[in-house]
PDB file of C-alpha atoms in Angstrom:
ATOM      1  CA  MET A   1      23.465  58.417  19.665  1.00  0.00           C
ATOM      2  CA  LYS A   2      23.574  59.626  16.069  1.00  0.00           C
ATOM      3  CA  SER A   3      21.579  57.094  13.827  1.00  0.00           C
ATOM      4  CA  ASN A   4      21.724  56.400   9.995  1.00  0.00           C
ATOM      5  CA  LEU A   5      18.034  56.054   9.635  1.00  0.00           C
ATOM      6  CA  PHE A   6      18.002  58.681   7.461  1.00  0.00           C
ATOM      7  CA  ASN A   7      20.668  57.495   5.687  1.00  0.00           C
ATOM      8  CA  ASN A   8      19.518  54.913   2.800  1.00  0.00           C
ATOM      9  CA  ASN A   9      22.765  53.083   2.266  1.00  0.00           C
ATOM     10  CA  LYS A  10      23.240  50.061   4.839  1.00  0.00           C
ATOM     11  CA  SER A  11      26.550  50.285   6.784  1.00  0.00           C
ATOM     12  CA  THR A  12      28.345  47.446   6.726  1.00  0.00           C
ATOM     13  CA  GLU A  13      31.552  48.804   8.348  1.00  0.00           C
ATOM     14  CA  PRO A  14      32.002  50.129  11.772  1.00  0.00           C
ATOM     15  CA  LYS A  15      33.913  53.424  11.955  1.00  0.00           C
ATOM     16  CA  ASN A  16      37.142  53.424  14.150  1.00  0.00           C
ATOM     17  CA  LYS A  17      38.639  57.196  13.911  1.00  0.00           C
ATOM     18  CA  PHE A  18      37.291  59.634  16.135  1.00  0.00           C
ATOM     19  CA  LYS A  19      36.837  62.031  13.431  1.00  0.00           C
ATOM     20  CA  ASP A  20      34.390  60.140  11.872  1.00  0.00           C
ATOM     21  CA  ILE A  21      32.796  59.367  15.417  1.00  0.00           C
ATOM     22  CA  TYR A  22      32.518  63.034  16.978  1.00  0.00           C
ATOM     23  CA  CYS A  23      29.713  64.925  15.105  1.00  0.00           C
ATOM     24  CA  GLY A  24      29.864  68.362  16.588  1.00  0.00           C
ATOM     25  CA  LYS A  25      27.376  69.921  19.122  1.00  0.00           C
ATOM     26  CA  GLY A  26      23.667  69.258  18.929  1.00  0.00           C
ATOM     27  CA  LYS A  27      20.971  72.030  19.134  1.00  0.00           C
ATOM     28  CA  ILE A  28      21.005  72.344  23.443  1.00  0.00           C
ATOM     29  CA  GLY A  29      25.010  71.759  23.461  1.00  0.00           C
ATOM     30  CA  GLU A  30      24.772  68.037  24.082  1.00  0.00           C
ATOM     31  CA  PRO A  31      27.807  66.270  22.244  1.00  0.00           C
ATOM     32  CA  VAL A  32      26.575  63.915  19.129  1.00  0.00           C
ATOM     33  CA  LEU A  33      28.811  61.099  18.853  1.00  0.00           C
ATOM     34  CA  ASP A  34      27.926  58.766  16.038  1.00  0.00           C
ATOM     35  CA  ALA A  35      28.462  55.841  18.905  1.00  0.00           C
ATOM     36  CA  HIS A  36      26.570  53.327  21.380  1.00  0.00           C
ATOM     37  CA  CYS A  37      26.979  52.825  25.047  1.00  0.00           C
ATOM     38  CA  TRP A  38      26.007  49.857  26.706  1.00  0.00           C
ATOM     39  CA  CYS A  39      26.955  47.928  30.166  1.00  0.00           C
ATOM     40  CA  GLU A  40      29.064  44.697  30.020  1.00  0.00           C
ATOM     41  CA  LEU A  41      29.973  42.450  32.710  1.00  0.00           C
ATOM     42  CA  ASN A  42      33.235  40.227  32.597  1.00  0.00           C
ATOM     43  CA  GLY A  43      33.451  40.813  28.346  1.00  0.00           C
ATOM     44  CA  LYS A  44      29.641  40.018  27.944  1.00  0.00           C
ATOM     45  CA  VAL A  45      26.575  42.512  27.106  1.00  0.00           C
ATOM     46  CA  ILE A  46      24.368  42.438  30.427  1.00  0.00           C
ATOM     47  CA  TYR A  47      22.460  45.744  29.852  1.00  0.00           C
ATOM     48  CA  ASP A  48      21.500  47.682  26.481  1.00  0.00           C
ATOM     49  CA  PRO A  49      18.031  48.413  26.081  1.00  0.00           C
ATOM     50  CA  LYS A  50      15.895  47.854  23.537  1.00  0.00           C
ATOM     51  CA  TYR A  51      13.540  50.558  21.373  1.00  0.00           C
ATOM     52  CA  LYS A  52      10.488  50.590  19.390  1.00  0.00           C
ATOM     53  CA  GLU A  53      12.333  53.318  16.923  1.00  0.00           C
ATOM     54  CA  HIS A  54      14.971  50.368  16.067  1.00  0.00           C
ATOM     55  CA  LYS A  55      12.386  48.309  14.585  1.00  0.00           C
ATOM     56  CA  LEU A  56      11.578  50.467  11.951  1.00  0.00           C
ATOM     57  CA  THR A  57      15.846  50.640  10.958  1.00  0.00           C
ATOM     58  CA  GLN A  58      15.774  46.532  10.575  1.00  0.00           C
ATOM     59  CA  LYS A  59      12.350  46.624   8.415  1.00  0.00           C
ATOM     60  CA  LEU A  60      14.338  49.233   6.119  1.00  0.00           C
ATOM     61  CA  PHE A  61      17.843  47.639   6.325  1.00  0.00           C
ATOM     62  CA  LYS A  62      16.195  43.982   6.413  1.00  0.00           C
ATOM     63  CA  LEU A  63      18.248  42.969   9.099  1.00  0.00           C
ATOM     64  CA  THR A  64      17.673  40.478  11.844  1.00  0.00           C
ATOM     65  CA  LYS A  65      17.111  41.093  15.349  1.00  0.00           C
ATOM     66  CA  LYS A  66      20.212  39.934  16.461  1.00  0.00           C
ATOM     67  CA  THR A  67      22.392  43.157  17.837  1.00  0.00           C
ATOM     68  CA  ILE A  68      25.727  43.259  17.052  1.00  0.00           C
ATOM     69  CA  TYR A  69      28.472  44.671  18.713  1.00  0.00           C
ATOM     70  CA  LYS A  70      32.039  45.711  18.306  1.00  0.00           C
ATOM     71  CA  LYS A  71      34.061  48.016  21.545  1.00  0.00           C
ATOM     72  CA  PHE A  72      36.247  50.948  20.111  1.00  0.00           C
ATOM     73  CA  ASP A  73      39.842  50.467  20.728  1.00  0.00           C
ATOM     74  CA  PRO A  74      40.320  51.893  24.654  1.00  0.00           C
ATOM     75  CA  ILE A  75      41.947  55.212  23.431  1.00  0.00           C
ATOM     76  CA  LEU A  76      38.723  55.827  20.953  1.00  0.00           C
ATOM     77  CA  GLN A  77      36.544  54.985  24.037  1.00  0.00           C
ATOM     78  CA  GLU A  78      38.757  57.223  26.331  1.00  0.00           C
ATOM     79  CA  LEU A  79      37.869  60.315  23.907  1.00  0.00           C
ATOM     80  CA  CYS A  80      34.077  59.312  23.171  1.00  0.00           C
ATOM     81  CA  PHE A  81      33.736  59.405  27.168  1.00  0.00           C
ATOM     82  CA  LYS A  82      35.600  62.772  27.621  1.00  0.00           C
ATOM     83  CA  VAL A  83      33.873  64.423  24.957  1.00  0.00           C
ATOM     84  CA  VAL A  84      30.399  63.142  27.281  1.00  0.00           C
ATOM     85  CA  ASN A  85      31.474  64.223  30.009  1.00  0.00           C
ATOM     86  CA  ASN A  86      33.302  66.873  29.428  1.00  0.00           C
ATOM     87  CA  SER A  87      29.885  68.222  27.962  1.00  0.00           C
ATOM     88  CA  LYS A  88      28.088  68.099  31.435  1.00  0.00           C
ATOM     89  CA  TYR A  89      25.345  65.842  29.299  1.00  0.00           C
ATOM     90  CA  THR A  90      24.603  63.618  31.928  1.00  0.00           C
ATOM     91  CA  ASN A  91      24.492  65.831  34.866  1.00  0.00           C
ATOM     92  CA  LEU A  92      22.001  67.982  32.625  1.00  0.00           C
ATOM     93  CA  TYR A  93      19.088  64.772  32.721  1.00  0.00           C
ATOM     94  CA  TYR A  94      19.575  64.204  35.895  1.00  0.00           C
ATOM     95  CA  GLU A  95      19.273  67.381  37.116  1.00  0.00           C
ATOM     96  CA  GLN A  96      16.533  67.720  34.905  1.00  0.00           C
ATOM     97  CA  VAL A  97      15.097  64.706  36.983  1.00  0.00           C
ATOM     98  CA  LYS A  98      15.933  66.411  40.509  1.00  0.00           C
ATOM     99  CA  GLU A  99      14.445  69.768  39.514  1.00  0.00           C
ATOM    100  CA  GLU A 100      11.104  68.409  38.202  1.00  0.00           C
ATOM    101  CA  MET A 101      10.996  66.184  41.976  1.00  0.00           C
ATOM    102  CA  ASN A 102      12.108  69.062  43.852  1.00  0.00           C
ATOM    103  CA  GLU A 103       8.836  70.770  41.893  1.00  0.00           C
ATOM    104  CA  GLN A 104       7.070  68.685  43.763  1.00  0.00           C
ATOM    105  CA  ASN A 105       9.119  68.608  47.146  1.00  0.00           C
ATOM    106  CA  ILE A 106       9.830  65.340  46.244  1.00  0.00           C
ATOM    107  CA  ILE A 107      13.912  65.022  47.203  1.00  0.00           C
ATOM    108  CA  LEU A 108      15.861  62.198  45.372  1.00  0.00           C
ATOM    109  CA  THR A 109      18.733  60.421  45.611  1.00  0.00           C
ATOM    110  CA  ASP A 110      21.680  60.114  42.412  1.00  0.00           C
ATOM    111  CA  GLU A 111      20.128  56.519  43.054  1.00  0.00           C
ATOM    112  CA  GLN A 112      16.505  56.765  42.718  1.00  0.00           C
ATOM    113  CA  ILE A 113      17.235  59.024  40.206  1.00  0.00           C
ATOM    114  CA  SER A 114      19.174  56.083  37.864  1.00  0.00           C
ATOM    115  CA  ALA A 115      16.044  53.803  38.913  1.00  0.00           C
ATOM    116  CA  PHE A 116      13.958  56.291  37.776  1.00  0.00           C
ATOM    117  CA  ILE A 117      15.626  56.683  34.364  1.00  0.00           C
ATOM    118  CA  ILE A 118      15.873  52.693  33.967  1.00  0.00           C
ATOM    119  CA  TYR A 119      11.921  52.487  34.822  1.00  0.00           C
ATOM    120  CA  ASN A 120      10.951  55.092  32.219  1.00  0.00           C
ATOM    121  CA  VAL A 121      14.103  53.976  29.584  1.00  0.00           C
ATOM    122  CA  SER A 122      11.968  54.321  26.490  1.00  0.00           C
ATOM    123  CA  ASN A 123      11.765  58.065  27.277  1.00  0.00           C
ATOM    124  CA  TYR A 124      15.484  58.173  26.824  1.00  0.00           C
ATOM    125  CA  PHE A 125      16.274  56.686  22.919  1.00  0.00           C
ATOM    126  CA  LYS A 126      19.627  58.750  21.707  1.00  0.00           C
ATOM    127  CA  SER A 127      20.852  59.167  25.357  1.00  0.00           C
ATOM    128  CA  CYS A 128      22.460  55.496  25.766  1.00  0.00           C
ATOM    129  CA  PHE A 129      25.503  57.457  27.725  1.00  0.00           C
ATOM    130  CA  LEU A 130      22.790  58.493  30.235  1.00  0.00           C
ATOM    131  CA  VAL A 131      21.180  55.192  30.579  1.00  0.00           C
ATOM    132  CA  ALA A 132      24.419  53.124  30.691  1.00  0.00           C
ATOM    133  CA  TYR A 133      25.770  55.968  33.257  1.00  0.00           C
ATOM    134  CA  ALA A 134      22.145  55.513  35.445  1.00  0.00           C
ATOM    135  CA  TYR A 135      22.588  51.579  34.949  1.00  0.00           C
ATOM    136  CA  LYS A 136      25.925  51.494  36.442  1.00  0.00           C
ATOM    137  CA  LYS A 137      24.961  53.909  39.044  1.00  0.00           C
ATOM    138  CA  LEU A 138      22.712  50.814  40.539  1.00  0.00           C
ATOM    139  CA  ASN A 139      25.435  47.915  39.124  1.00  0.00           C
ATOM    140  CA  PRO A 140      28.835  49.239  40.573  1.00  0.00           C
ATOM    141  CA  ASN A 141      30.399  46.164  38.922  1.00  0.00           C
ATOM    142  CA  VAL A 142      29.289  46.558  35.475  1.00  0.00           C
ATOM    143  CA  GLU A 143      31.803  48.550  33.024  1.00  0.00           C
ATOM    144  CA  ILE A 144      30.786  50.767  30.832  1.00  0.00           C
ATOM    145  CA  VAL A 145      31.507  50.861  26.904  1.00  0.00           C
ATOM    146  CA  CYS A 146      31.062  52.516  23.751  1.00  0.00           C
ATOM    147  CA  GLY A 147      31.409  51.187  20.057  1.00  0.00           C
ATOM    148  CA  SER A 148      29.381  50.199  16.971  1.00  0.00           C
ATOM    149  CA  MET A 149      25.843  48.642  17.722  1.00  0.00           C
ATOM    150  CA  GLY A 150      24.014  47.345  14.858  1.00  0.00           C
ATOM    151  CA  TRP A 151      21.831  44.037  13.581  1.00  0.00           C
ATOM    152  CA  LEU A 152      23.318  40.914  11.227  1.00  0.00           C
ATOM    153  CA  GLY A 153      21.495  41.658   8.056  1.00  0.00           C
ATOM    154  CA  LYS A 154      19.446  38.828   6.568  1.00  0.00           C
ATOM    155  CA  ASP A 155      21.154  38.648   4.204  1.00  0.00           C
ATOM    156  CA  GLY A 156      24.455  37.494   6.543  1.00  0.00           C
ATOM    157  CA  LYS A 157      25.957  41.079   6.391  1.00  0.00           C
ATOM    158  CA  PRO A 158      25.914  43.748   9.085  1.00  0.00           C
ATOM    159  CA  HIS A 159      24.678  47.112   9.296  1.00  0.00           C
ATOM    160  CA  TRP A 160      26.138  49.100  12.332  1.00  0.00           C
ATOM    161  CA  GLU A 161      23.528  51.713  12.921  1.00  0.00           C
ATOM    162  CA  PHE A 162      25.769  53.184  15.327  1.00  0.00           C
ATOM    163  CA  GLY A 163      29.370  53.578  15.220  1.00  0.00           C
TER     164      GLY A 163
END
């Protein structure tokens, strides 16, 4: 959710402490976590959208397109999910989409809202927890996980953009 893009230092160590990951509340009250969220099936990443904004980071830090992931330990993941769930952040977007559709006299189910979010995923940069949640609504057999995400550098060293 929080990017290292405006920090000119390459981040070669993933974070593993909640005090380093939780950054407090953003301008509209949503939690700000220096973390990333994606969906896995049987331990393999199966859903994590790519955003055009990532290309700038890859160019700035001389990174490859090889995405790397490191899951937080289970307790740290639980803390991150608790922060996101307690903030009603995920529901905020769902409710916003519902309101916009209701104004047009369109009633949507949660599955339709999820499909709308996934279809329009480019509008949800830095909303990885919401996007993973929407994907899971449509694919209940996947697992939502959170942790560090980045890219492998052309020098062979990792750069952890989130977490």
